[in-house]
Each structure stands twice: as C-alpha cells, then as structure tokens.
Amino acid sequence: MAAESRFSIPRESLDGIDAFPLPLTGIEHFWLWDDTSQYPKRFRVALQFIGTIDWDAWSEALRLAVSRHPMLVAHLTSTKPLQWVIPKDPAIKVCWGKGDFGTSPFESAMDLQNETGLRIWGGEVDKNHPNAKPDPMALPTGTSRTNPEPMALATATELQAAAAKSTPEASDDGSGIPAPKSRYFFVIECHHAVSDGLGLRQCVGEWIVIYDRLTTQGEGKGKLVKLDPMRLADRGLIKRPPPTADSRPPTVLESIKLSFSFLSLRPKKLASSERLQLPLSNTANHIHRVLILSPEDTDRVLSAEAVESATFNDIAVAAVLRMVVHWNEKQSLRSTSEAQNKAQRLRVMIPVDLRSIQDMRMPAANRLGFGFVVADSQACSDRQTLIARVFEQTKALRQFGLGWDFPEIFNFVSRMPKLAKWITRIPLNGATAVVTNLGDLTRRHRRQLAAMDDLYPRCGDLKLEAVFCVPPLRPKTLMGIGLCRCGETLAIGMILDGSRFSEDDAKELLDAYAKTLVTLSRNNEERSE
C-alpha cells in the first residue's frame, strides 16, 4: 500500500463556509463521547469497479463532490464549547494503492481536532493475489444458480482481489487492440459525528456522477440537486412525524416505563467461540467480511416484502435474530457451563432516518436516531411469528416516533457533559447486534449518469459492480451487519469483535446469516434446521 497523503480541498471552493462555526448537536456529542480506541465510531462504505480509470478525473471528481459537503472537511475546535470549524487548509487523508476492506492503511486514530472525519483508500486490486477470482459475482463470493446456499469468503481481501486466474474482461480503445480492464476497490471511512451513512451516500453518489460528467463530456441527463449548506444549522432539530389516527406520542409515564424496560433488559450477547478468548487490546481488533448474493437470491429476498406485507429491513432484522439464536444454541452445545434450554432474549439496534422532505437539500450530516427490536428465542423458531413480531415493532417505531427519542435525550443530556460522558461509559449491553441498510447508493443518481449496464451504474469507462458497508461496534455489541444493493445483487458486510471471534467464526457467521436471509424470504418455508 502506498503512503498516505493529504488531499487538499481548496477552501474557496467549499460551499457553505458562512454556515460555520457550528455548535455540536446532542447526537454528535454522543458519538464523540462513545469514541474509544478499541471501539472507534467510524463506519465504512466500499465501492468495487471494473474498467479503466482516469486518475486525474477521479481525483477532481472527489474534490468537487466533497466541496459540496462542508461537514466532511470540518474540524473540532480545541477549546470549549466545542464547535465545528472549517480549517484554513482543508484536506482529507487518502492512500491510493491496493484496496482492502478489512485493513486500514492509516495507523493513527482519527483526531477530529487536527483532521477531517473522512478517510479514503484503495485503488487497483492485486491481480497476483493468491485468492484472486475472475468474477466477483461467481462462486465462492456469491451463490451459484444451482446451489441456493450462499458461500462466504475466506478473507475480506478475496472479494477485492477479484481480477485474475483467468483473462480479464477487455475493451476496445479505438485502436483495434483490446485493452485489459482492471478492478478497483475504494474504501470510504467516515466518523459518525460528521455524517451518517445516508449523508455519505449522497456525497459518494455525486462523486460517481461528477466523474461520469468529466469523462463523458457531460452526457449525463439532469443536474445534481442544489444543496443548501445553511440548513446544517438545523441538523440537530428533532421534528417528529405528525401523529396519525392510530398513533399518539407516549405520555411521560409511558416513556419512564419504556426507559426502565430498556435498561432492565439484558439482551443475550452473540456467544463467543470457545476457540478464541483474547483480552481487549488498546486498539480496535475487528474482523470485516463481505459476501454477494446471486441475482436470483437477491430477487427472492427483495420481493419477499410484497408477500409478507413487511419491509426488506424487517426481514433482514428477523434473519439476524434467528441466526443468533441458532449460533448461540450451537455454542451452548459445545460448553457445559451454560444451560442449553435457557430462553434467549435478543435485541437488535437499527438506525432511524430523521430526515424530512425539507432536509433533502441538506449536505452530509448526522440525522439519525435509533430504534430497537426485541424478540425471544421461542418467537424466532416460527417464521410467520418472527416476521410479524419484527414488523409490529418497526411499525410502532414509525408511528410513535420512538426513533426520535435517542437524539432528543442526548440533546438534553449534552447540557450536562460530565453526566453524559459517564452515561456512555456505563457497560450496558445495548444490543445483541446492529443492522443497517444503505440501500441502492446510486438510485437517486441514475438519471444523471450517461449510461447503465444491465442495471449496474456506469461512469465513464468504469462499471460499478458492488457496494459494501459496515456499521461501527460498541462494547458488548459484538456484531454489525451492513446491507447494500447494486444492480441485481445484494451485498452483505459483517463486522465482528476480533477479540471474541476468529476468522473461521466470521466465515461461518456470514454464511449462516446469508443462508438464513434467503431461507426466511422463501414462501411456505418449513421450519429451518
């Protein structure tokens, strides 16, 4: 991997400098208080392309896209009260070389007082990698047309090193001589205090569109949405959805009961493997894995919501609950120290988008709340019961605006920083797992691109093959799942606490989750084994 460098963003090119300085919101305070060296509050989004890249245009497109989102280049002040400011020489850390989703080339922790909350690395995949595959959509990175069970990767690098062992796809550059195409893998890491995944998705989508314009002489249709950076001042405002006929905001007594119920419940953790029990280190020790479902299984999963009257998110959460129950039962059989028939109470954390229609022109920022879905092991055994229970809880989150409670609480608690910091240090087991769905990264930008290739976005001579993401972890929340769609395929990313799980565990867990997700999406499913 090449050495890291500073990628300058000219200050005069930034939109919305007049909006700064900006005070921190309650949720931004939370992400900073909860940020530790063992569990950094940074999430990752990765892009995989095939084609030939124009590096000058790629860099210029990145510069222009980031310039539209000033929070991505902001620093924290060193004095209190903390504020976001634009430095004199804005720059993000980049490292152009070999892309690796699981390993960051940056050794230092992210210091938001001296650098931005955005880092990017990647480049052409290593064609000489011993595990390189000719096609990322083929086995063992996805599922075959004849074998419905997804197969996981041996390492995160295998998917990125998808180039060779066979002749790569070729293109004609006009000279009559076929030019071999390369695969490129880029990882974007962002601190949650500066943006959530949806905000970063907007910026990355614009990066792709601008690159397309620069390399195709502006042949794309439509213009980029005109953003309003002055709306960043309202990013901390909590606007609950108006109550409907069958919903109402909870009373104070109900809120107290809900809070007590949340704090008193100790959800079952994902059971650690007996094969690995390491002490916590002073640095993050996380395992990242990725997997791509076949187009057939992707269609089965995404079309299941029409049959079940539930959303894709509901089915994705239900799959986590069932997979964890089976995994924990399997681990209990290996250990005599735990009762095998003990009921499991599980809790999955899911992000809740707080953006309203008026926020569509807001640049990248953090506008997320959080909700929780709870189930016991008995409910997870029956498919219909499980999906219905998850659906009812996510419906309640939307109807009663429960996802808005979390940022509201921290807007209040941030006025007492010592208390708030103490709260974030309480070793609560908030959730068994985290599930996030980034959706289709380029869905809102497709009409702005010059061409599509069988539903896969094409920018210049690059075809976007896959998008991946993973959320950050908290102590005692040992697993995170990220879901992304690109073209006809669904990609699954997984992050695990490496101090509690091995690479073999990660392979087994990711394979089990993909298999459970596909199985739950089938009609008339019999009880899974």
XYZ file of C-alpha atoms in Angstrom, residues 48 57 126 166 176 256 297 347-348 370 375 403 425 498 501 506:
16
model
C -15.917 -2.050 -6.449
C -10.724 12.952 -13.405
C -3.876 -7.040 -6.686
C -8.294 -16.010 -15.929
C -8.430 -2.229 -32.612
C -40.483 6.220 32.002
C -31.393 -14.884 -4.314
C -32.288 -7.044 20.928
C -31.235 -5.627 17.555
C -32.011 4.625 16.776
C -37.578 -10.985 20.441
C -36.536 6.520 16.902
C -19.187 4.714 29.795
C -11.927 -9.757 16.768
C -14.240 -14.276 17.341
C -16.587 -14.850 10.818
